[in-house]
XYZ file of N, CA and C in Angstrom:
861
model
N -11.831 19.591 10.662
C -10.837 20.392 11.383
C -9.932 21.143 10.406
N -9.609 20.481 9.253
C -8.761 21.129 8.273
C -9.392 22.394 7.730
N -10.692 22.310 7.387
C -11.391 23.484 6.864
C -11.480 24.581 7.911
N -11.683 24.166 9.179
C -11.795 25.146 10.251
C -10.476 25.871 10.465
N -9.360 25.116 10.470
C -8.053 25.740 10.678
C -7.693 26.630 9.494
N -8.061 26.221 8.281
C -7.786 27.061 7.113
C -8.618 28.342 7.172
N -9.859 28.203 7.635
C -10.701 29.387 7.773
C -10.120 30.374 8.765
N -9.591 29.866 9.864
C -8.967 30.745 10.861
C -7.720 31.405 10.304
N -6.949 30.653 9.510
C -5.745 31.199 8.909
C -6.093 32.328 7.932
N -7.122 32.095 7.113
C -7.553 33.114 6.158
C -8.050 34.355 6.892
N -8.829 34.135 7.960
C -9.335 35.257 8.739
C -8.189 36.055 9.362
N -7.182 35.353 9.873
C -6.045 36.033 10.485
C -5.275 36.850 9.445
N -5.112 36.294 8.257
C -4.434 37.033 7.186
C -5.247 38.263 6.780
N -6.569 38.088 6.708
C -7.412 39.209 6.297
C -7.378 40.334 7.329
N -7.402 39.953 8.608
C -7.401 40.963 9.675
C -6.095 41.746 9.716
N -5.040 41.188 9.153
C -3.771 41.916 9.097
C -3.813 43.018 8.041
N -4.753 42.917 7.111
C -4.894 43.940 6.078
C -5.770 45.061 6.619
N -5.145 46.054 7.198
C -5.902 47.119 7.865
C -6.808 47.869 6.902
N -6.337 48.081 5.686
C -7.155 48.806 4.707
C -8.396 47.997 4.355
N -8.219 46.688 4.172
C -9.346 45.831 3.833
C -10.351 45.756 4.981
N -9.837 45.668 6.202
C -10.726 45.647 7.375
C -11.480 46.965 7.473
N -10.775 48.064 7.213
C -11.438 49.367 7.208
C -12.514 49.435 6.144
N -12.233 48.873 4.962
C -13.234 48.841 3.901
C -14.457 48.036 4.294
N -14.228 46.903 4.979
C -15.348 46.076 5.429
C -16.202 46.822 6.443
N -15.552 47.516 7.373
C -16.292 48.294 8.378
C -17.119 49.383 7.699
N -16.501 50.075 6.749
C -17.205 51.147 6.036
C -18.400 50.593 5.278
N -18.216 49.447 4.611
C -19.314 48.854 3.833
C -20.465 48.423 4.733
N -20.135 47.831 5.882
C -21.183 47.422 6.822
C -21.932 48.644 7.344
N -21.190 49.695 7.680
C -21.831 50.922 8.175
C -22.715 51.550 7.090
N -22.267 51.521 5.841
C -23.071 52.056 4.747
C -24.362 51.262 4.585
N -24.243 49.930 4.654
C -25.438 49.093 4.516
C -26.417 49.346 5.664
N -25.901 49.445 6.887
C -26.768 49.739 8.030
C -27.413 51.109 7.881
N -26.628 52.074 7.439
C -27.149 53.426 7.238
C -28.240 53.436 6.176
N -28.022 52.656 5.096
C -28.996 52.637 3.998
C -30.337 52.059 4.434
N -30.304 51.026 5.276
C -31.545 50.328 5.617
C -32.160 50.791 6.941
N -31.344 51.371 7.814
C -31.864 51.848 9.096
C -32.057 53.357 9.082
N -31.244 54.056 8.301
C -31.299 55.510 8.248
C -32.671 56.100 7.967
N -33.486 55.491 7.085
C -34.818 56.060 6.819
C -35.712 56.169 8.052
N -35.392 55.414 9.100
C -36.196 55.476 10.314
C -36.008 56.798 11.062
N -34.957 57.545 10.703
C -34.659 58.782 11.419
C -35.240 60.027 10.741
N -36.081 59.821 9.760
C -36.780 60.940 9.123
C -38.196 60.499 8.777
N -39.133 61.456 8.805
C -40.509 61.108 8.456
C -40.789 61.335 6.976
N -39.755 61.755 6.242
C -39.917 61.942 4.806
C -39.586 60.656 4.063
N -40.419 60.303 3.104
C -40.133 59.182 2.232
C -39.444 59.656 0.964
N -38.882 58.728 0.206
C -38.155 59.153 -0.995
C -39.089 59.670 -2.087
N -40.395 59.415 -1.949
C -41.362 59.956 -2.896
C -42.103 61.171 -2.333
N -41.889 61.455 -1.047
C -42.607 62.568 -0.405
C -42.156 63.912 -0.967
N -43.064 64.885 -0.917
C -42.774 66.233 -1.421
C -43.132 67.260 -0.355
N -42.188 68.144 -0.084
C -42.413 69.262 0.826
C -42.601 70.521 -0.023
N -43.848 70.960 -0.124
C -44.151 72.088 -1.004
C -43.703 73.430 -0.419
N -43.175 73.395 0.799
C -42.664 74.616 1.421
C -41.137 74.691 1.392
N -40.508 73.725 0.702
C -39.033 73.689 0.696
C -38.539 73.217 -0.663
N -38.367 74.143 -1.577
C -37.813 73.826 -2.889
C -36.340 74.224 -2.925
N -35.477 73.260 -3.283
C -34.028 73.508 -3.345
C -33.505 74.104 -2.039
N -33.991 73.536 -0.940
C -33.542 73.995 0.376
C -32.212 73.352 0.730
N -31.316 74.146 1.340
C -30.026 73.607 1.768
C -30.220 72.579 2.892
N -29.202 71.732 3.139
C -29.291 70.805 4.272
C -29.638 71.521 5.568
N -30.591 70.953 6.309
C -31.068 71.576 7.545
C -31.558 70.486 8.484
N -32.058 70.892 9.656
C -32.603 69.912 10.594
C -33.866 69.262 10.044
N -34.594 69.991 9.240
C -35.826 69.455 8.655
C -35.514 68.483 7.517
N -34.541 68.839 6.709
C -34.118 67.992 5.589
C -32.597 67.866 5.666
N -32.131 66.734 6.168
C -30.718 66.565 6.500
C -29.791 66.811 5.313
N -30.186 66.348 4.128
C -29.359 66.509 2.927
C -29.942 67.555 1.972
N -30.906 68.339 2.427
C -31.531 69.330 1.567
C -32.689 68.742 0.773
N -33.207 69.518 -0.173
C -34.337 69.078 -1.007
C -34.028 69.325 -2.481
N -34.834 68.703 -3.338
C -34.667 68.833 -4.785
C -35.492 70.010 -5.315
N -35.522 70.135 -6.645
C -36.266 71.211 -7.284
C -37.759 71.131 -7.014
N -38.255 69.928 -6.744
C -39.690 69.775 -6.497
C -39.990 69.461 -5.031
N -39.012 69.694 -4.162
C -39.235 69.566 -2.735
C -39.092 68.166 -2.174
N -38.467 67.259 -2.900
C -38.266 65.903 -2.384
C -37.027 65.863 -1.499
N -37.066 65.036 -0.483
C -36.000 64.966 0.512
C -34.802 64.199 -0.042
N -33.650 64.850 -0.149
C -32.455 64.237 -0.720
C -31.921 63.135 0.193
N -32.059 63.303 1.501
C -31.623 62.274 2.450
C -32.354 60.967 2.197
N -33.676 61.016 2.126
C -34.472 59.809 1.898
C -34.169 59.207 0.532
N -33.984 60.064 -0.473
C -33.706 59.553 -1.807
C -32.323 58.914 -1.889
N -31.335 59.524 -1.221
C -29.986 58.958 -1.242
C -29.951 57.585 -0.582
N -30.646 57.441 0.543
C -30.673 56.145 1.222
C -31.411 55.104 0.396
N -32.503 55.501 -0.244
C -33.217 54.582 -1.120
C -32.340 54.181 -2.308
N -31.641 55.152 -2.890
C -30.749 54.840 -4.001
C -29.611 53.925 -3.589
N -29.061 54.141 -2.397
C -27.992 53.286 -1.899
C -28.502 51.878 -1.640
N -29.700 51.765 -1.077
C -30.328 50.453 -0.897
C -30.417 49.710 -2.222
N -30.988 50.382 -3.208
C -31.214 49.742 -4.503
C -29.905 49.328 -5.159
N -28.916 50.213 -5.130
C -27.637 49.899 -5.761
C -26.925 48.753 -5.054
N -26.971 48.720 -3.725
C -26.348 47.621 -2.989
C -27.019 46.288 -3.291
N -28.338 46.273 -3.316
C -29.069 45.033 -3.589
C -28.805 44.557 -5.011
N -28.850 45.488 -5.969
C -28.586 45.123 -7.362
C -27.159 44.601 -7.517
N -26.194 45.268 -6.885
C -24.811 44.822 -6.968
C -24.612 43.438 -6.377
N -25.218 43.189 -5.216
C -25.066 41.895 -4.556
C -25.726 40.775 -5.345
N -26.960 40.989 -5.793
C -27.663 39.955 -6.557
C -26.963 39.661 -7.879
N -26.518 40.709 -8.560
C -25.818 40.515 -9.829
C -24.534 39.728 -9.635
N -23.787 40.050 -8.581
C -22.532 39.352 -8.310
C -22.776 37.880 -8.003
N -23.777 37.591 -7.186
C -24.078 36.197 -6.841
C -24.523 35.405 -8.065
N -25.398 35.995 -8.873
C -25.893 35.298 -10.065
C -24.781 35.069 -11.084
N -23.987 36.102 -11.349
C -22.950 35.977 -12.371
C -21.855 35.001 -11.936
N -21.453 35.054 -10.661
C -20.421 34.136 -10.180
C -20.941 32.704 -10.149
N -22.185 32.523 -9.723
C -22.777 31.185 -9.719
C -22.880 30.602 -11.109
N -23.311 31.415 -12.071
C -23.423 30.949 -13.456
C -22.056 30.616 -14.025
N -21.064 31.461 -13.739
C -19.707 31.201 -14.220
C -19.163 29.901 -13.646
N -19.433 29.656 -12.374
C -18.939 28.441 -11.725
C -19.545 27.189 -12.364
N -20.848 27.194 -12.572
C -21.518 26.014 -13.116
C -21.116 25.769 -14.568
N -21.171 26.812 -15.392
C -20.842 26.652 -16.814
C -19.376 26.268 -16.991
N -18.475 26.969 -16.309
C -17.061 26.665 -16.445
C -16.699 25.276 -15.966
N -17.279 24.857 -14.829
C -16.981 23.530 -14.297
C -17.531 22.435 -15.202
N -18.720 22.618 -15.731
C -19.303 21.620 -16.639
C -18.486 21.512 -17.923
N -18.087 22.649 -18.457
C -17.288 22.637 -19.687
C -15.959 21.919 -19.467
N -15.285 22.219 -18.359
C -13.994 21.606 -18.087
C -14.089 20.133 -17.741
N -15.131 19.753 -17.000
C -15.236 18.356 -16.558
C -15.670 17.432 -17.690
N -16.712 17.830 -18.430
C -17.255 16.934 -19.458
C -16.423 16.973 -20.742
N -15.874 18.133 -21.101
C -15.077 18.241 -22.304
C -15.903 17.949 -23.553
N -15.236 17.643 -24.637
C -15.917 17.253 -25.868
C -16.875 18.305 -26.388
N -18.036 17.827 -26.871
C -19.031 18.735 -27.437
C -19.616 19.675 -26.385
N -19.732 19.187 -25.174
C -20.240 20.053 -24.102
C -19.337 21.258 -23.918
N -18.051 21.003 -23.890
C -17.072 22.086 -23.740
C -17.138 23.050 -24.918
N -17.180 22.511 -26.140
C -17.171 23.367 -27.321
C -18.429 24.232 -27.402
N -19.584 23.652 -27.102
C -20.837 24.414 -27.190
C -20.872 25.508 -26.128
N -20.507 25.172 -24.893
C -20.538 26.160 -23.824
C -19.534 27.283 -24.066
N -18.343 26.940 -24.525
C -17.337 27.972 -24.791
C -17.701 28.816 -26.013
N -18.396 28.223 -26.982
C -18.882 29.020 -28.120
C -19.891 30.056 -27.626
N -20.757 29.635 -26.705
C -21.741 30.557 -26.150
C -21.050 31.668 -25.346
N -20.018 31.302 -24.602
C -19.254 32.290 -23.841
C -18.598 33.294 -24.788
N -17.963 32.793 -25.845
C -17.315 33.683 -26.810
C -18.323 34.600 -27.486
N -19.507 34.076 -27.761
C -20.551 34.888 -28.386
C -20.944 36.050 -27.488
N -21.146 35.778 -26.206
C -21.531 36.837 -25.270
C -20.403 37.843 -25.074
N -19.155 37.380 -25.181
C -18.024 38.277 -24.988
C -17.932 39.337 -26.084
N -18.344 38.984 -27.299
C -18.219 39.937 -28.404
C -19.456 40.816 -28.547
N -20.527 40.482 -27.843
C -21.727 41.307 -27.929
C -21.559 42.571 -27.089
N -21.990 43.725 -27.586
C -21.909 44.975 -26.803
C -22.999 45.005 -25.740
N -22.634 44.652 -24.527
C -23.618 44.489 -23.457
C -24.375 45.777 -23.160
N -23.631 46.907 -23.103
C -24.283 48.183 -22.786
C -25.355 48.504 -23.824
N -25.028 48.302 -25.093
C -25.970 48.608 -26.169
C -27.185 47.692 -26.122
N -26.952 46.406 -25.849
C -28.063 45.455 -25.804
C -29.006 45.777 -24.658
N -28.459 46.067 -23.484
C -29.309 46.416 -22.338
C -30.070 47.707 -22.623
N -29.401 48.654 -23.288
C -30.067 49.909 -23.637
C -31.227 49.661 -24.599
N -31.043 48.742 -25.550
C -32.106 48.435 -26.512
C -33.269 47.719 -25.836
N -32.933 46.807 -24.911
C -33.972 46.029 -24.233
C -34.653 46.805 -23.115
N -34.039 47.885 -22.682
C -34.560 48.639 -21.544
C -36.027 49.038 -21.687
N -36.475 49.557 -22.845
C -37.885 49.956 -22.952
C -38.865 48.809 -22.771
N -38.414 47.581 -23.044
C -39.340 46.444 -22.945
C -39.669 46.081 -21.500
N -38.745 46.389 -20.543
C -39.047 46.069 -19.144
C -39.330 47.325 -18.324
N -39.535 48.443 -19.008
C -39.892 49.677 -18.300
C -41.254 49.524 -17.645
N -41.336 49.825 -16.380
C -42.576 49.669 -15.634
C -42.722 48.295 -15.016
N -41.803 47.367 -15.321
C -41.847 46.025 -14.756
C -40.835 45.924 -13.622
N -40.693 44.728 -13.079
C -39.812 44.545 -11.932
C -38.353 44.827 -12.294
N -37.615 45.430 -11.353
C -36.199 45.734 -11.569
C -35.344 44.466 -11.564
N -35.914 43.337 -11.165
C -35.161 42.083 -11.174
C -34.773 41.670 -12.597
N -35.567 42.099 -13.584
C -35.206 41.832 -14.974
C -33.890 42.528 -15.305
N -33.723 43.731 -14.796
C -32.479 44.479 -14.998
C -31.306 43.743 -14.363
N -31.516 43.166 -13.180
C -30.465 42.394 -12.514
C -30.059 41.194 -13.374
N -31.053 40.502 -13.939
C -30.761 39.341 -14.784
C -29.958 39.742 -16.018
N -30.288 40.885 -16.609
C -29.541 41.346 -17.777
C -28.102 41.698 -17.414
N -27.908 42.357 -16.276
C -26.552 42.665 -15.828
C -25.751 41.389 -15.580
N -26.375 40.424 -14.923
C -25.686 39.166 -14.617
C -25.355 38.389 -15.888
N -26.210 38.492 -16.896
C -26.028 37.739 -18.136
C -24.740 38.113 -18.846
N -24.286 39.351 -18.671
C -23.087 39.805 -19.378
C -21.899 40.001 -18.439
N -21.913 39.342 -17.277
C -20.861 39.592 -16.283
C -20.085 38.347 -15.868
N -20.303 37.213 -16.509
C -19.754 35.960 -15.994
C -18.770 35.264 -16.928
N -18.600 35.736 -18.143
C -17.891 34.967 -19.163
C -16.403 34.770 -18.859
N -15.719 35.831 -18.425
C -14.281 35.709 -18.151
C -14.032 34.725 -17.014
N -14.842 34.838 -15.958
C -14.693 33.917 -14.824
C -14.970 32.485 -15.243
N -15.946 32.280 -16.125
C -16.258 30.927 -16.601
C -15.055 30.302 -17.302
N -14.319 31.096 -18.060
C -13.129 30.576 -18.740
C -12.050 30.172 -17.729
N -11.895 30.966 -16.677
C -10.907 30.636 -15.644
C -11.317 29.350 -14.911
N -12.604 29.246 -14.573
C -13.104 28.049 -13.896
C -12.931 26.820 -14.779
N -13.166 26.969 -16.065
C -12.975 25.845 -16.997
C -11.532 25.365 -16.966
N -10.585 26.290 -17.004
C -9.172 25.913 -16.985
C -8.811 25.174 -15.703
N -9.317 25.653 -14.575
C -9.060 24.971 -13.307
C -9.710 23.591 -13.276
N -10.892 23.477 -13.858
C -11.593 22.184 -13.877
C -10.841 21.164 -14.713
N -10.258 21.602 -15.833
C -9.465 20.692 -16.662
C -8.302 20.108 -15.882
N -7.720 20.917 -14.997
C -6.615 20.438 -14.180
C -7.093 19.569 -13.024
N -8.162 20.004 -12.349
C -8.636 19.282 -11.171
C -9.205 17.906 -11.512
N -9.819 17.763 -12.683
C -10.453 16.484 -12.995
C -9.433 15.368 -13.202
N -8.156 15.742 -13.355
C -7.101 14.738 -13.482
C -6.496 14.364 -12.140
N -6.916 15.040 -11.080
C -6.394 14.736 -9.750
C -6.919 13.387 -9.255
N -6.171 12.771 -8.355
C -6.499 11.414 -7.903
C -7.841 11.344 -7.192
N -8.189 12.374 -6.388
C -9.439 12.290 -5.630
C -10.652 12.372 -6.563
N -10.519 13.085 -7.680
C -11.608 13.131 -8.649
C -11.681 11.820 -9.422
N -10.524 11.285 -9.818
C -10.513 10.003 -10.533
C -11.087 8.885 -9.661
N -10.745 8.921 -8.375
C -11.272 7.904 -7.460
C -12.790 8.001 -7.357
N -13.301 9.210 -7.277
C -14.752 9.393 -7.210
C -15.430 8.880 -8.470
N -14.815 9.099 -9.619
C -15.396 8.613 -10.877
C -15.411 7.092 -10.917
N -14.313 6.454 -10.497
C -14.250 4.995 -10.498
C -15.234 4.383 -9.507
N -15.581 5.131 -8.456
C -16.548 4.639 -7.479
C -17.991 4.843 -7.947
N -18.157 5.451 -9.093
C -19.495 5.629 -9.645
C -20.227 6.851 -9.136
N -19.507 7.809 -8.585
C -20.147 9.038 -8.120
C -20.655 9.815 -9.334
N -21.918 10.254 -9.332
C -22.465 10.985 -10.478
C -21.684 12.264 -10.761
N -21.600 12.652 -12.031
C -20.863 13.879 -12.382
C -21.354 15.118 -11.631
N -22.662 15.210 -11.402
C -23.202 16.370 -10.690
C -22.581 16.490 -9.303
N -22.458 15.375 -8.596
C -21.883 15.409 -7.257
C -20.381 15.686 -7.300
N -19.709 15.170 -8.323
C -18.270 15.441 -8.441
C -18.029 16.931 -8.649
N -18.853 17.538 -9.502
C -18.686 18.965 -9.788
C -18.945 19.811 -8.547
N -20.034 19.519 -7.837
C -20.422 20.384 -6.716
C -19.740 20.008 -5.400
N -19.218 18.791 -5.288
C -18.583 18.387 -4.037
C -17.063 18.374 -4.113
N -16.515 18.258 -5.310
C -15.068 18.137 -5.434
C -14.435 19.264 -6.240
N -15.017 19.619 -7.369
C -14.405 20.641 -8.209
C -14.623 22.046 -7.651
N -15.884 22.440 -7.507
C -16.180 23.818 -7.104
C -15.645 24.176 -5.712
N -15.739 23.270 -4.711
C -15.158 23.628 -3.403
C -13.663 23.932 -3.469
N -12.962 23.336 -4.422
C -11.533 23.599 -4.553
C -11.250 24.898 -5.301
N -12.298 25.542 -5.774
C -12.148 26.860 -6.413
C -12.799 27.941 -5.574
N -13.114 27.640 -4.342
C -13.858 28.590 -3.512
C -13.134 29.925 -3.363
N -11.807 29.880 -3.284
C -11.053 31.129 -3.129
C -11.293 32.047 -4.323
N -11.168 31.494 -5.524
C -11.394 32.277 -6.741
C -12.808 32.813 -6.789
N -13.786 31.977 -6.468
C -15.188 32.372 -6.580
C -15.554 33.449 -5.551
N -15.003 33.349 -4.351
C -15.276 34.354 -3.323
C -14.719 35.710 -3.745
N -13.485 35.705 -4.237
C -12.871 36.962 -4.694
C -13.641 37.539 -5.867
N -14.006 36.674 -6.813
C -14.729 37.135 -7.995
C -16.069 37.741 -7.616
N -16.801 37.079 -6.725
C -18.105 37.598 -6.312
C -17.970 38.943 -5.625
N -16.937 39.073 -4.786
C -16.731 40.341 -4.074
C -16.446 41.484 -5.041
N -15.524 41.256 -5.965
C -15.182 42.302 -6.925
C -16.334 42.590 -7.891
N -17.155 41.582 -8.177
C -18.291 41.781 -9.073
C -19.340 42.711 -8.473
N -19.389 42.776 -7.141
C -20.345 43.687 -6.506
C -20.053 45.121 -6.937
N -18.777 45.520 -6.825
C -18.398 46.868 -7.238
C -18.626 47.101 -8.721
N -18.273 46.106 -9.543
C -18.486 46.237 -10.977
C -19.947 46.371 -11.341
N -20.800 45.592 -10.656
C -22.237 45.649 -10.932
C -22.835 46.981 -10.505
N -22.371 47.509 -9.371
C -22.870 48.819 -8.927
C -22.492 49.904 -9.928
N -21.256 49.859 -10.436
C -20.832 50.841 -11.435
C -21.622 50.678 -12.730
N -21.862 49.430 -13.146
C -22.634 49.198 -14.369
C -24.065 49.697 -14.216
N -24.667 49.398 -13.065
C -26.035 49.877 -12.810
C -26.086 51.391 -12.793
N -25.084 52.007 -12.169
C -25.056 53.464 -12.092
C -24.941 54.074 -13.484
N -24.051 53.526 -14.309
C -23.879 54.046 -15.657
C -25.133 53.917 -16.498
N -25.771 52.760 -16.441
C -26.992 52.541 -17.217
C -28.137 53.407 -16.706
N -28.279 53.499 -15.390
C -29.343 54.328 -14.819
C -29.103 55.805 -15.106
N -27.842 56.196 -15.167
C -27.505 57.594 -15.470
C -28.068 57.998 -16.834
N -28.012 57.073 -17.787
C -28.510 57.355 -19.137
C -29.969 56.943 -19.324
N -30.612 56.526 -18.232
C -32.027 56.212 -18.306
C -32.352 54.802 -18.719
N -31.361 53.893 -18.710
C -31.589 52.521 -19.153
C -31.657 51.517 -18.005
N -31.518 51.991 -16.763
C -31.509 51.079 -15.625
C -32.772 51.176 -14.805
N -32.612 51.515 -13.531
C -33.749 51.661 -12.632
C -34.629 52.804 -13.135
N -35.935 52.551 -13.171
C -36.867 53.503 -13.762
C -37.688 54.222 -12.689
N -38.064 55.484 -12.948
C -38.949 56.213 -12.032
C -40.274 55.466 -11.873
N -40.926 55.579 -10.714
C -40.610 56.495 -9.608
C -39.531 55.984 -8.654
N -38.977 54.795 -8.923
C -37.908 54.286 -8.068
C -36.617 55.052 -8.373
N -35.657 54.955 -7.466
C -34.401 55.669 -7.642
C -33.230 54.750 -7.329
N -32.089 55.083 -7.882
C -30.825 54.437 -7.537
C -29.764 55.527 -7.515
N -28.545 55.181 -7.169
C -27.483 56.186 -7.154
C -27.275 56.772 -8.546
N -27.451 55.944 -9.570
C -27.284 56.427 -10.934
C -28.308 57.468 -11.320
N -29.573 57.233 -10.995
C -30.617 58.206 -11.343
C -30.453 59.488 -10.537
N -30.015 59.373 -9.287
C -29.809 60.568 -8.461
C -28.634 61.404 -8.973
N -27.559 60.720 -9.371
C -26.417 61.450 -9.925
C -26.811 62.140 -11.227
N -27.582 61.449 -12.061
C -28.035 62.054 -13.315
C -28.892 63.285 -13.054
N -29.781 63.192 -12.052
C -30.675 64.312 -11.749
C -29.921 65.504 -11.169
N -28.831 65.238 -10.454
C -28.115 66.327 -9.798
C -26.933 66.877 -10.569
N -26.600 66.259 -11.715
C -25.413 66.684 -12.463
C -25.495 68.137 -12.914
N -26.634 68.540 -13.453
C -26.765 69.890 -13.996
C -26.650 70.963 -12.902
N -26.978 70.583 -11.667
C -26.953 71.556 -10.570
C -25.808 71.285 -9.604
N -24.795 70.537 -10.063
C -23.707 70.120 -9.167
C -22.946 71.303 -8.593
N -22.863 72.402 -9.326
C -22.101 73.569 -8.863
C -22.995 74.536 -8.084
N -24.179 74.804 -8.609
C -25.065 75.781 -7.958
C -25.773 75.213 -6.737
N -26.179 73.934 -6.826
C -26.849 73.273 -5.693
C -26.137 71.939 -5.440
N -24.936 71.974 -4.846
C -24.082 70.780 -4.769
C -24.678 69.615 -3.993
N -25.593 69.877 -3.064
C -26.142 68.773 -2.273
C -26.968 67.810 -3.124
N -27.429 68.251 -4.282
C -28.183 67.364 -5.166
C -27.296 66.274 -5.769
N -26.004 66.551 -5.853
C -25.050 65.634 -6.491
C -24.071 65.021 -5.495
N -23.709 65.815 -4.484
C -22.612 65.450 -3.594
C -22.871 64.166 -2.820
N -24.047 64.020 -2.231
C -24.296 62.888 -1.340
C -24.413 61.566 -2.112
N -25.127 61.570 -3.233
C -25.245 60.345 -4.030
C -23.911 59.993 -4.680
N -23.200 61.004 -5.196
C -21.888 60.734 -5.783
C -20.891 60.240 -4.752
N -20.902 60.845 -3.573
C -20.012 60.397 -2.512
C -20.323 58.979 -2.057
N -21.616 58.641 -1.953
C -22.009 57.286 -1.553
C -21.521 56.259 -2.571
N -21.603 56.607 -3.852
C -21.130 55.693 -4.901
C -19.628 55.466 -4.792
N -18.864 56.536 -4.662
C -17.402 56.421 -4.603
C -16.966 55.616 -3.385
N -17.542 55.914 -2.232
C -17.150 55.225 -1.001
C -17.523 53.743 -1.070
N -18.702 53.438 -1.596
C -19.150 52.042 -1.684
C -18.251 51.222 -2.586
N -18.000 51.713 -3.790
C -17.170 50.964 -4.742
C -15.741 50.833 -4.236
N -15.215 51.890 -3.624
C -13.855 51.835 -3.078
C -13.769 50.822 -1.944
N -14.785 50.785 -1.080
C -14.790 49.826 0.026
C -14.828 48.389 -0.490
N -15.679 48.126 -1.472
C -15.765 46.779 -2.049
C -14.438 46.392 -2.697
N -13.804 47.346 -3.362
C -12.542 47.067 -4.042
C -11.440 46.670 -3.066
N -11.298 47.409 -1.964
C -10.231 47.080 -1.006
C -10.550 45.784 -0.264
N -11.842 45.477 -0.064
C -12.213 44.194 0.536
C -11.802 43.054 -0.385
N -12.075 43.219 -1.677
C -11.674 42.198 -2.646
C -10.168 41.993 -2.669
N -9.402 43.071 -2.614
C -7.937 42.955 -2.584
C -7.484 42.230 -1.319
N -8.119 42.555 -0.194
C -7.756 41.893 1.056
C -8.074 40.409 1.040
N -9.215 40.052 0.479
C -9.575 38.639 0.374
C -8.628 37.888 -0.553
N -8.246 38.541 -1.626
C -7.302 37.908 -2.564
C -5.986 37.600 -1.875
N -5.465 38.551 -1.116
C -4.202 38.324 -0.409
C -4.352 37.278 0.689
N -5.515 37.252 1.334
C -5.725 36.302 2.430
C -5.909 34.876 1.921
N -6.551 34.734 0.770
C -6.856 33.399 0.246
C -5.751 32.844 -0.634
N -4.900 33.709 -1.143
C -3.829 33.280 -2.053
C -2.619 32.823 -1.254
N -2.274 31.549 -1.293
C -1.124 31.054 -0.515
C 0.209 31.623 -0.991
N 0.247 32.202 -2.184
C 1.490 32.767 -2.707
C 1.602 34.267 -2.491
N 0.615 34.852 -1.777
C 0.658 36.280 -1.552
C 1.721 36.640 -0.526
N 2.024 37.924 -0.459
C 3.069 38.384 0.463
C 2.735 38.070 1.910
N 1.443 38.237 2.245
C 1.036 37.978 3.632
C 1.165 36.524 3.999
N 0.944 35.640 3.000
C 1.053 34.205 3.271
C 2.494 33.802 3.490
N 3.412 34.434 2.756
C 4.815 34.083 2.885
C 5.340 34.428 4.277
N 4.756 35.453 4.880
C 5.192 35.877 6.205
C 4.723 34.942 7.302
N 3.754 34.062 6.945
C 3.237 33.161 7.990
C 4.352 32.250 8.545
């Protein structure tokens, strides 16, 4: 009952954040548009209309066509699909890894803590963009999931340090000490007692990581180090349309607009969740 009442309280606080609710609605509509929208056209993102090169938006091609007659509408929706999936998977993987590593380091302490934090510090000083760019040719033509793993690998270190600090404090609490004296295995203590008490932090972190991962994917794909042809993402579409942004704006406008709206929506959702979950926030004080 306690968890249920807290969930209702958090939901009520979140619903009071009109901007955050608006962001959630926009994000849901974008996701539905990305995955259902292709059903409203018979053009695929790889299809070519040899009778329509650089055609303006029309009934035949809702967002116009590219230099080689490909449908911009179909490509934009495919790119939005890919960017959303990559952002979501990267956020889940990076937040999950941060939670496990940080909690283990804080709970076990000693050599476990020192080794894990040394690894975290090592990854923090490595230039992630450069490393992914160097490794990019090795997974060219292979599954894009490798790209997701590389993005997640360099996205969890700061959160892991925060989780470690919280774990150092939580492991001294009476309910954790009682579980240890009762012989509860460390694995169960970490996943049943430590991590659930950090759920607010992890939820906010995962939400904000979605936007960060989408921006990282877009930047890497823009320079040719992310999603590879013949597949597309918002980054590859923006890169392809940049040179013609003024003369043929539809090549750039729709993919660029989708990126801005998506990241902005995720950002305001994250802010709303932070205020709703934080008992010291302004909205909580008004309760």
